């Protein structure tokens, strides 16, 4: 098992994994082949930009050239404050492991790598909005369940 940052060569696998994640967790919508084609264009553009950026970090767990798990991290820059060095915080999203590889400790190895990486880079904290099903996973990996944030929906 290799844990590494995603590269351009991984884009097709990452697109398919995002599609599979959405289909698996969306019980109310049926997707058409045309939906997949539109999605591929949008997702490819996002991934090309993300991989080339200095604010997105896509971590993957790879086994025999197949990506079996991934976690996306976006760095959020904070407004500086007088009297201290300001470090960004990390927003964790799109945490997914392929069904056949779940409950084997792969996600925990991936998140442990990210936790060490963020500690070494002195990021202030990592924030994630877990699904109800994933709260125990994050707790087992050192995360604290905090109160819900406030939201505003402009539409």
XYZ file of N, CA, C and O in Angstrom:
620
model
N 0.855 -1.178 0.000
C 0.000 0.000 0.000
C 0.894 1.232 0.000
O 1.777 1.355 0.840
N 0.673 2.116 -0.944
C 1.427 3.357 -1.009
C 0.473 4.521 -0.733
O -0.625 4.582 -1.303
N 0.895 5.424 0.131
C 0.132 6.643 0.402
C 0.941 7.797 -0.148
O 2.129 7.929 0.145
N 0.281 8.608 -0.979
C 0.985 9.694 -1.664
C -0.008 10.762 -2.077
O -1.223 10.569 -2.008
N 0.542 11.883 -2.554
C -0.295 12.929 -3.132
C -0.678 12.546 -4.559
O 0.108 11.929 -5.287
N -1.889 12.902 -4.941
C -2.381 12.596 -6.288
C -1.585 13.365 -7.334
O -1.058 14.457 -7.071
N -1.531 12.778 -8.522
C -0.869 13.377 -9.675
C -1.861 13.416 -10.835
O -2.918 12.795 -10.780
N -1.467 14.115 -11.898
C -2.346 14.215 -13.070
C -2.742 12.846 -13.616
O -3.855 12.655 -14.080
N -1.864 11.881 -13.527
C -2.148 10.538 -14.037
C -3.303 9.868 -13.285
O -3.861 8.879 -13.755
N -3.671 10.386 -12.125
C -4.722 9.805 -11.287
C -6.112 10.366 -11.588
O -7.103 9.883 -11.034
N -6.188 11.362 -12.427
C -7.446 12.088 -12.609
C -8.591 11.178 -13.028
O -9.692 11.269 -12.471
N -8.393 10.303 -13.984
C -9.499 9.440 -14.424
C -10.031 8.572 -13.279
O -11.247 8.421 -13.122
N -9.130 8.023 -12.476
C -9.571 7.215 -11.337
C -10.317 8.077 -10.313
O -11.339 7.655 -9.761
N -9.827 9.276 -10.052
C -10.471 10.160 -9.083
C -11.860 10.587 -9.555
O -12.791 10.678 -8.743
N -12.007 10.836 -10.837
C -13.326 11.179 -11.386
C -14.294 10.023 -11.158
O -15.421 10.225 -10.686
N -13.863 8.825 -11.496
C -14.747 7.665 -11.331
C -15.100 7.436 -9.870
O -16.248 7.110 -9.539
N -14.144 7.640 -8.980
C -14.405 7.450 -7.556
C -15.403 8.475 -7.036
O -16.276 8.147 -6.230
N -15.306 9.709 -7.500
C -16.256 10.740 -7.071
C -17.652 10.402 -7.573
O -18.642 10.575 -6.862
N -17.735 9.903 -8.807
C -19.019 9.492 -9.367
C -19.594 8.335 -8.539
O -20.753 8.361 -8.141
N -18.769 7.339 -8.265
C -19.220 6.175 -7.497
C -19.688 6.572 -6.102
O -20.709 6.077 -5.608
N -18.958 7.476 -5.454
C -19.332 7.973 -4.133
C -20.714 8.606 -4.184
O -21.575 8.343 -3.348
N -20.941 9.453 -5.191
C -22.218 10.159 -5.308
C -23.361 9.186 -5.557
O -24.416 9.279 -4.925
N -23.157 8.259 -6.464
C -24.195 7.281 -6.775
C -24.505 6.419 -5.547
O -25.667 6.150 -5.234
N -23.469 6.012 -4.819
C -23.661 5.168 -3.639
C -24.455 5.875 -2.543
O -25.256 5.252 -1.858
N -24.238 7.167 -2.382
C -24.859 7.892 -1.276
C -26.083 8.708 -1.672
O -26.606 9.455 -0.859
N -26.537 8.587 -2.887
C -27.703 9.341 -3.329
C -28.799 8.364 -3.743
O -28.804 7.862 -4.857
N -29.711 8.113 -2.842
C -30.753 7.127 -3.086
C -31.968 7.713 -3.806
O -32.855 6.980 -4.222
N -32.020 9.022 -3.979
C -33.218 9.649 -4.532
C -33.101 10.036 -5.998
O -34.099 10.380 -6.611
N -31.918 9.987 -6.564
C -31.741 10.438 -7.941
C -31.154 9.327 -8.798
O -30.249 8.628 -8.390
N -31.684 9.206 -9.986
C -31.131 8.292 -10.972
C -30.310 9.115 -11.950
O -30.768 10.149 -12.445
N -29.107 8.673 -12.215
C -28.222 9.397 -13.115
C -28.228 8.741 -14.487
O -28.287 7.523 -14.606
N -28.127 9.567 -15.505
C -28.084 9.108 -16.894
C -26.634 9.139 -17.382
O -25.779 9.784 -16.785
N -26.376 8.474 -18.492
C -25.043 8.485 -19.102
C -24.613 9.910 -19.439
O -23.454 10.274 -19.279
N -25.561 10.751 -19.867
C -25.229 12.144 -20.194
C -24.794 12.913 -18.946
O -23.953 13.805 -19.019
N -25.358 12.555 -17.777
C -24.928 13.183 -16.522
C -23.455 12.887 -16.259
O -22.703 13.751 -15.819
N -23.061 11.655 -16.529
C -21.672 11.254 -16.324
C -20.738 12.042 -17.234
O -19.695 12.522 -16.787
N -21.100 12.221 -18.463
C -20.239 12.941 -19.406
C -20.074 14.407 -19.004
O -18.965 14.937 -19.036
N -21.142 15.047 -18.591
C -21.074 16.447 -18.131
C -20.218 16.525 -16.868
O -19.379 17.410 -16.724
N -20.441 15.574 -15.963
C -19.682 15.543 -14.729
C -18.190 15.361 -14.991
O -17.357 16.016 -14.362
N -17.833 14.468 -15.892
C -16.424 14.217 -16.193
C -15.709 15.493 -16.614
O -14.579 15.744 -16.201
N -16.364 16.313 -17.430
C -15.756 17.567 -17.898
C -15.528 18.512 -16.724
O -14.439 19.059 -16.547
N -16.553 18.688 -15.894
C -16.447 19.598 -14.751
C -15.418 19.095 -13.737
O -14.577 19.857 -13.251
N -15.464 17.818 -13.439
C -14.561 17.258 -12.432
C -13.112 17.271 -12.919
O -12.199 17.561 -12.143
N -12.898 16.968 -14.184
C -11.534 16.996 -14.738
C -10.941 18.400 -14.598
O -9.789 18.558 -14.178
N -11.723 19.419 -14.912
C -11.248 20.794 -14.794
C -10.885 21.115 -13.341
O -9.825 21.683 -13.066
N -11.767 20.729 -12.430
C -11.489 20.965 -11.014
C -10.205 20.261 -10.587
O -9.341 20.855 -9.943
N -10.070 18.975 -10.923
C -8.921 18.192 -10.482
C -7.610 18.693 -11.092
O -6.590 18.738 -10.408
N -7.628 19.066 -12.360
C -6.414 19.612 -12.972
C -5.960 20.863 -12.237
O -4.775 21.030 -11.941
N -6.901 21.748 -11.932
C -6.569 22.970 -11.200
C -6.136 22.673 -9.768
O -5.186 23.270 -9.261
N -6.832 21.755 -9.108
C -6.521 21.431 -7.721
C -5.118 20.824 -7.599
O -4.334 21.226 -6.732
N -4.799 19.886 -8.455
C -3.497 19.219 -8.395
C -2.362 20.198 -8.685
O -1.286 20.104 -8.099
N -2.629 21.174 -9.536
C -1.600 22.163 -9.877
C -1.504 23.287 -8.836
O -0.535 24.041 -8.839
N -2.473 23.374 -7.947
C -2.513 24.496 -7.003
C -1.653 24.240 -5.777
O -1.147 23.145 -5.565
N -1.527 25.269 -4.968
C -0.828 25.153 -3.693
C -1.806 25.190 -2.528
O -1.397 25.290 -1.368
N -3.106 25.110 -2.832
C -4.117 25.145 -1.772
C -4.881 23.832 -1.642
O -5.509 23.599 -0.614
N -4.862 22.995 -2.654
C -5.509 21.690 -2.599
C -4.456 20.589 -2.552
O -3.476 20.634 -3.293
N -4.709 19.597 -1.700
C -3.840 18.430 -1.574
C -4.748 17.210 -1.570
O -5.565 17.059 -0.662
N -4.606 16.384 -2.583
C -5.439 15.190 -2.688
C -4.551 14.002 -2.341
O -3.630 13.657 -3.076
N -4.830 13.396 -1.203
C -4.063 12.256 -0.719
C -4.744 10.976 -1.167
O -5.973 10.853 -1.090
N -3.953 10.018 -1.646
C -4.511 8.751 -2.116
C -3.773 7.584 -1.471
O -2.595 7.683 -1.132
N -4.508 6.495 -1.312
C -3.920 5.212 -0.939
C -4.033 4.344 -2.183
O -5.124 4.175 -2.739
N -2.902 3.815 -2.602
C -2.839 3.083 -3.863
C -2.343 1.663 -3.607
O -1.384 1.452 -2.861
N -3.012 0.714 -4.231
C -2.596 -0.688 -4.137
C -2.552 -1.250 -5.550
O -3.560 -1.238 -6.260
N -1.372 -1.686 -5.960
C -1.176 -2.261 -7.291
C -1.710 -1.338 -8.394
O -2.482 -1.744 -9.252
N -1.311 -0.079 -8.332
C -1.672 0.967 -9.304
C -3.147 1.355 -9.287
O -3.598 2.100 -10.151
N -3.899 0.887 -8.318
C -5.314 1.258 -8.202
C -5.492 2.114 -6.958
O -5.077 1.723 -5.854
N -6.121 3.270 -7.129
C -6.434 4.119 -5.978
C -7.625 3.492 -5.265
O -8.674 3.274 -5.876
N -7.445 3.181 -3.983
C -8.507 2.519 -3.231
C -9.121 3.426 -2.163
O -10.164 3.108 -1.601
N -8.479 4.553 -1.904
C -9.000 5.500 -0.919
C -8.408 6.871 -1.198
O -7.301 6.981 -1.725
N -9.159 7.907 -0.837
C -8.624 9.261 -0.988
C -9.251 10.213 0.019
O -10.326 9.958 0.557
N -8.520 11.281 0.280
C -8.978 12.378 1.130
C -8.495 13.670 0.487
O -7.323 13.797 0.144
N -9.408 14.626 0.350
C -9.072 15.927 -0.217
C -8.903 16.930 0.920
O -9.712 16.974 1.848
N -7.864 17.743 0.819
C -7.586 18.787 1.812
C -7.472 20.123 1.074
O -6.733 20.240 0.095
N -8.202 21.112 1.563
C -8.047 22.480 1.052
C -7.512 23.341 2.190
O -8.063 23.332 3.299
N -6.447 24.076 1.908
C -5.908 24.994 2.914
C -6.705 26.289 2.891
O -6.979 26.845 1.829
N -7.042 26.757 4.077
C -7.770 28.015 4.240
C -6.834 28.979 4.960
O -6.408 28.721 6.095
N -6.505 30.064 4.293
C -5.624 31.066 4.886
C -6.418 31.913 5.878
O -7.554 32.291 5.622
N -5.804 32.191 6.998
C -6.440 33.018 8.015
C -5.900 34.443 7.930
O -4.780 34.664 7.486
N -6.694 35.373 8.381
C -6.271 36.766 8.440
C -5.236 36.880 9.563
O -5.475 36.400 10.674
N -4.074 37.477 9.288
C -3.040 37.589 10.321
C -3.528 38.359 11.550
O -4.397 39.229 11.450
N -2.931 38.019 12.703
C -3.215 38.716 13.954
C -1.900 39.229 14.506
O -0.876 38.550 14.420
N -1.919 40.410 15.098
C -0.695 40.933 15.702
C -0.213 40.033 16.837
O -1.014 39.431 17.549
N 1.102 39.913 16.957
C 1.682 39.210 18.093
C 1.862 37.718 17.911
O 2.299 37.044 18.846
N 1.527 37.180 16.752
C 1.752 35.750 16.542
C 1.823 35.437 15.045
O 1.297 36.184 14.220
N 2.459 34.345 14.747
C 2.525 33.877 13.364
C 1.193 33.183 13.053
O 0.683 32.414 13.873
N 0.644 33.481 11.916
C -0.639 32.914 11.528
C -0.425 31.772 10.543
O 0.228 31.949 9.514
N -0.970 30.618 10.874
C -0.886 29.452 10.003
C -2.276 29.141 9.464
O -3.283 29.393 10.131
N -2.357 28.557 8.277
C -3.667 28.199 7.737
C -4.257 27.004 8.478
O -3.573 26.330 9.245
N -5.548 26.792 8.250
C -6.150 25.550 8.714
C -6.557 24.743 7.498
O -6.556 25.236 6.369
N -6.848 23.486 7.713
C -7.151 22.569 6.611
C -8.610 22.144 6.676
O -9.118 21.793 7.747
N -9.253 22.171 5.535
C -10.614 21.676 5.391
C -10.535 20.314 4.714
O -10.013 20.197 3.607
N -11.007 19.284 5.393
C -10.978 17.920 4.861
C -12.334 17.596 4.245
O -13.381 17.841 4.854
N -12.314 17.040 3.040
C -13.556 16.704 2.357
C -13.329 15.516 1.434
O -12.195 15.101 1.198
N -14.409 14.985 0.903
C -14.362 13.910 -0.083
C -13.519 12.728 0.403
O -12.639 12.237 -0.286
N -13.818 12.278 1.605
C -13.149 11.126 2.197
C -13.882 9.877 1.703
O -15.079 9.726 1.940
N -13.165 9.012 1.004
C -13.834 7.867 0.369
C -12.876 6.697 0.228
O -11.715 6.874 -0.143
N -13.391 5.514 0.535
C -12.659 4.273 0.306
C -13.554 3.357 -0.521
O -14.754 3.223 -0.240
N -12.976 2.740 -1.530
C -13.697 1.803 -2.381
C -14.262 0.684 -1.507
O -13.586 0.193 -0.604
N -15.498 0.283 -1.796
C -16.234 -0.659 -0.946
C -15.435 -1.917 -0.585
O -15.401 -2.322 0.574
N -14.765 -2.537 -1.534
C -14.026 -3.775 -1.262
C -12.821 -3.580 -0.346
O -12.235 -4.564 0.128
N -12.438 -2.333 -0.083
C -11.262 -2.050 0.730
C -11.616 -1.401 2.066
O -10.734 -0.990 2.809
N -12.890 -1.320 2.390
C -13.316 -0.707 3.648
C -13.078 -1.652 4.822
O -13.038 -2.862 4.667
N -12.938 -1.052 5.992
C -12.741 -1.783 7.249
C -11.464 -2.619 7.268
O -11.399 -3.639 7.954
N -10.460 -2.160 6.533
C -9.154 -2.822 6.525
C -8.067 -1.918 7.117
O -6.891 -2.259 7.080
N -8.461 -0.752 7.625
C -7.506 0.179 8.216
C -6.857 1.130 7.225
O -6.013 1.936 7.599
N -7.265 1.067 5.959
C -6.649 1.917 4.936
C -6.986 3.385 5.178
O -6.110 4.248 5.123
N -8.249 3.680 5.462
C -8.646 5.057 5.745
C -7.919 5.619 6.942
O -7.494 6.783 6.945
N -7.737 4.806 7.959
C -7.016 5.260 9.153
C -5.546 5.530 8.847
O -4.968 6.491 9.356
N -4.928 4.687 8.011
C -3.539 4.950 7.618
C -3.445 6.255 6.832
O -2.506 7.043 7.024
N -4.398 6.491 5.976
C -4.415 7.715 5.175
C -4.596 8.943 6.058
O -3.851 9.916 5.948
N -5.553 8.881 6.959
C -5.811 10.040 7.823
C -4.660 10.264 8.806
O -4.325 11.410 9.129
N -3.993 9.199 9.253
C -2.824 9.343 10.118
C -1.706 10.073 9.379
O -1.037 10.942 9.947
N -1.514 9.723 8.114
C -0.515 10.421 7.292
C -0.845 11.897 7.196
O 0.035 12.760 7.336
N -2.103 12.212 6.960
C -2.529 13.610 6.846
C -2.367 14.333 8.174
O -1.926 15.489 8.212
N -2.706 13.679 9.271
C -2.547 14.309 10.587
C -1.083 14.665 10.851
O -0.781 15.767 11.328
N -0.170 13.756 10.534
C 1.266 14.022 10.708
C 1.733 15.135 9.772
O 2.501 16.007 10.164
N 1.297 15.087 8.541
C 1.638 16.111 7.539
C 1.192 17.489 8.019
O 1.957 18.452 7.956
N -0.050 17.580 8.521
C -0.552 18.886 8.980
C 0.192 19.362 10.229
O 0.444 20.553 10.384
N 0.570 18.439 11.097
C 1.347 18.793 12.297
C 2.725 19.320 11.896
O 3.184 20.341 12.409
N 3.383 18.641 10.963
C 4.708 19.069 10.510
C 4.677 20.423 9.818
O 5.657 21.173 9.873
N 3.584 20.745 9.185
C 3.445 22.030 8.502
C 2.858 23.116 9.402
O 2.637 24.229 8.963
N 2.545 22.752 10.629
C 2.029 23.672 11.642
C 0.663 24.263 11.277
O 0.352 25.395 11.661
N -0.146 23.502 10.548
C -1.502 23.982 10.295
C -2.229 24.050 11.626
O -2.030 23.219 12.509
N -3.069 25.057 11.783
C -3.683 25.288 13.085
C -4.618 24.153 13.497
O -4.623 23.720 14.642
N -5.426 23.659 12.568
C -6.327 22.539 12.840
C -6.870 22.015 11.513
O -6.692 22.637 10.469
N -7.512 20.862 11.593
C -8.219 20.288 10.448
C -9.693 20.253 10.823
O -10.050 19.833 11.928
N -10.529 20.672 9.908
C -11.968 20.625 10.139
C -12.598 19.714 9.091
O -12.180 19.688 7.939
N -13.580 18.940 9.525
C -14.313 18.051 8.623
C -15.764 18.003 9.106
O -16.027 18.052 10.300
N -16.689 17.952 8.171
C -18.102 17.785 8.493
C -18.451 16.326 8.215
O -18.703 15.945 7.073
N -18.466 15.497 9.255
C -18.678 14.064 9.038
C -20.151 13.722 8.837
O -21.038 14.413 9.342
N -20.382 12.655 8.101
C -21.725 12.093 8.050
C -21.962 11.388 9.379
O -21.009 11.096 10.125
N -23.199 11.105 9.687
C -23.492 10.392 10.934
C -22.764 9.060 10.991
O -22.290 8.640 12.046
N -22.634 8.397 9.857
C -21.987 7.083 9.804
C -20.479 7.148 10.021
O -19.863 6.136 10.360
N -19.870 8.312 9.802
C -18.406 8.394 9.869
C -17.871 9.007 11.160
O -16.654 9.070 11.348
N -18.733 9.419 12.055
C -18.285 10.072 13.293
C -17.333 9.167 14.080
O -16.278 9.615 14.544
N -17.663 7.891 14.219
C -16.785 6.977 14.974
C -15.418 6.833 14.314
O -14.398 6.750 14.999
N -15.380 6.801 12.983
C -14.109 6.725 12.254
C -13.210 7.897 12.625
O -12.033 7.710 12.944
N -13.759 9.104 12.614
C -12.949 10.281 12.939
C -12.530 10.267 14.408
O -11.396 10.601 14.740
N -13.427 9.879 15.297
C -13.074 9.795 16.723
C -11.910 8.837 16.939
O -10.991 9.126 17.708
N -11.954 7.670 16.275
C -10.871 6.688 16.416
C -9.536 7.244 15.935
O -8.475 6.750 16.315
N -9.596 8.264 15.110
C -8.384 8.846 14.535
C -8.040 10.206 15.140
O -7.328 10.997 14.522
N -8.548 10.466 16.343
C -8.130 11.634 17.107
C -8.944 12.902 16.928
O -8.567 13.949 17.449
N -10.068 12.829 16.246
C -10.884 14.020 16.001
C -11.936 14.166 17.090
O -12.404 13.188 17.661
N -12.292 15.418 17.367
C -13.278 15.753 18.386
C -14.530 16.261 17.677
O -14.449 17.121 16.788
N -15.686 15.725 18.074
C -16.952 16.155 17.468
C -17.382 17.455 18.135
O -17.677 17.495 19.323
N -17.386 18.520 17.355
C -17.719 19.838 17.886
C -19.153 20.206 17.507
O -19.814 19.508 16.749
N -19.599 21.333 18.012
C -20.933 21.816 17.683
C -21.008 22.181 16.209
O -20.002 22.524 15.583
N -22.199 22.118 15.679
C -22.413 22.440 14.269
C -22.118 23.919 13.999
O -22.421 24.776 14.838
N -21.550 24.209 12.861
C -21.318 25.613 12.506
C -22.633 26.270 12.093
O -23.643 25.592 11.874
N -22.615 27.557 12.009
C -23.773 28.278 11.495
C -23.621 28.403 9.986
O -22.509 28.457 9.474
N -24.734 28.425 9.273
C -24.698 28.499 7.823
C -25.651 29.583 7.328
O -26.649 29.890 7.988
N -25.355 30.090 6.171
C -26.230 31.033 5.476
C -26.330 30.574 4.028
O -25.317 30.298 3.393
N -27.528 30.442 3.519
C -27.742 30.023 2.143
C -28.329 31.201 1.379
O -29.484 31.571 1.579
N -27.547 31.822 0.496
C -27.986 33.028 -0.206
C -29.082 32.789 -1.248
O -29.647 33.753 -1.759
N -29.361 31.572 -1.577
C -30.383 31.299 -2.602
C -31.686 30.912 -1.982
O -31.811 30.236 -1.047
